[in-house]
Amino acid sequence: MAASLEDTGVTYGELADLEAEFEDVETEIIRKQFEMTKPLYEKRERLVSQIPNFWPLVLEQAPPDIDEWIQPTDSAVLLMSLTRLSVSHFEIENGGNGEPRSVSIRWEFNENDYFEDRVLEKKFWYRRSPEGYTALVSEPVEIRWKEGKDLTNGLLSLVKAVWDEEQQNGVTANKKEKKPLTAKQQALKAKIEEVGLGGQSFFCWFGYIGDRISAEESAAASAKEAENRARKRAGQPALPEAEEKEDEDDEDDDDDELEIFPAGEEVAIAISDDLWPGALKYFIHAQEDDEISDREFEEMMDQDSDEDDEMEE
């Protein structure tokens, strides 16, 4: 049965305002939680740095939101070469007053057969669109692959080239102007269709961009929302909405077609909100699984020995 607000005296606007107040409180909770837990994470880092293969074992127990994207070749790199994983709320580090839901995810590696980099760091900015919705947006991170070892089959290099072209030509700033795909964008689109998104490498995640929401657009949208809420409290009408262009949805479709890892935001949230804070829990699960495997192996060996003895008799 669909719920209706008719004859209740409650408006959708009041519900939306209350939801916004909850969001404000949640933002402050995240900020305060960061301040309170930072010393604990530093203590955890000192302890786990003494445990061999801590982060590979944690990643081996990753929740489905992460694990489903890790291919066997990715697993070989991550489990053999990953030395440290860390998450930081970079906009509020050192007393900053930025957005606490912006996160940076940093991966540190030993020397390996696949790429030259020892550190891969990907930042996600929490931004508000002119239409009012919020999302994590990012920039592609280049990986210096060794000869013939590119696990992304060239996708990451292509999306980085397209991104650099956009920044140089101001495509992002004028994204609502419908334009034909450039040669680099066409090459990226063709490569995505060739490779397919079903079995792409986890390292394609480093190429995730998301919605093209600039810092300026986000600041303006947040200021407009704050002003509208103030006007409502004062009994004044909200500011007029910006006129939408007819081809805006088509432009969004183009962005989706050029995204090499559509689930990039979800994976970032799973890492920052689940895997990272729950690392000790996942490590303990890994130890328990090892103990069970050892016990099952011993029981199997004992059973085989008993069967051999019976055959000898």
Short mmCIF file of N, CA and C in Angstrom, two decimals, residues 218-228:
data_model
loop_
_atom_site.label_atom_id
_atom_site.label_comp_id
_atom_site.label_asym_id
_atom_site.label_seq_id
_atom_site.Cartn_x
_atom_site.Cartn_y
_atom_site.Cartn_z
N SER A 218 30.10 22.28 -6.76
CA SER A 218 29.70 21.72 -5.48
C SER A 218 29.53 22.81 -4.43
N ALA A 219 30.48 23.75 -4.40
CA ALA A 219 30.42 24.84 -3.43
C ALA A 219 29.17 25.70 -3.67
N ALA A 220 28.89 25.98 -4.95
CA ALA A 220 27.72 26.79 -5.28
C ALA A 220 26.43 26.07 -4.91
N ALA A 221 26.37 24.75 -5.18
CA ALA A 221 25.17 23.98 -4.87
C ALA A 221 24.94 23.91 -3.36
N SER A 222 26.02 23.72 -2.60
CA SER A 222 25.90 23.65 -1.14
C SER A 222 25.47 24.99 -0.56
N ALA A 223 26.02 26.09 -1.12
CA ALA A 223 25.63 27.42 -0.66
C ALA A 223 24.16 27.70 -0.97
N LYS A 224 23.73 27.25 -2.14
CA LYS A 224 22.33 27.46 -2.53
C LYS A 224 21.41 26.66 -1.61
N GLU A 225 21.78 25.43 -1.29
CA GLU A 225 20.95 24.61 -0.41
C GLU A 225 20.85 25.25 0.97
N ALA A 226 21.99 25.74 1.49
CA ALA A 226 21.99 26.37 2.81
C ALA A 226 21.12 27.63 2.81
N GLU A 227 21.17 28.39 1.72
CA GLU A 227 20.36 29.61 1.63
C GLU A 227 18.87 29.26 1.54
N ASN A 228 18.55 28.23 0.78
CA ASN A 228 17.15 27.81 0.68
C ASN A 228 16.58 27.37 2.01
#
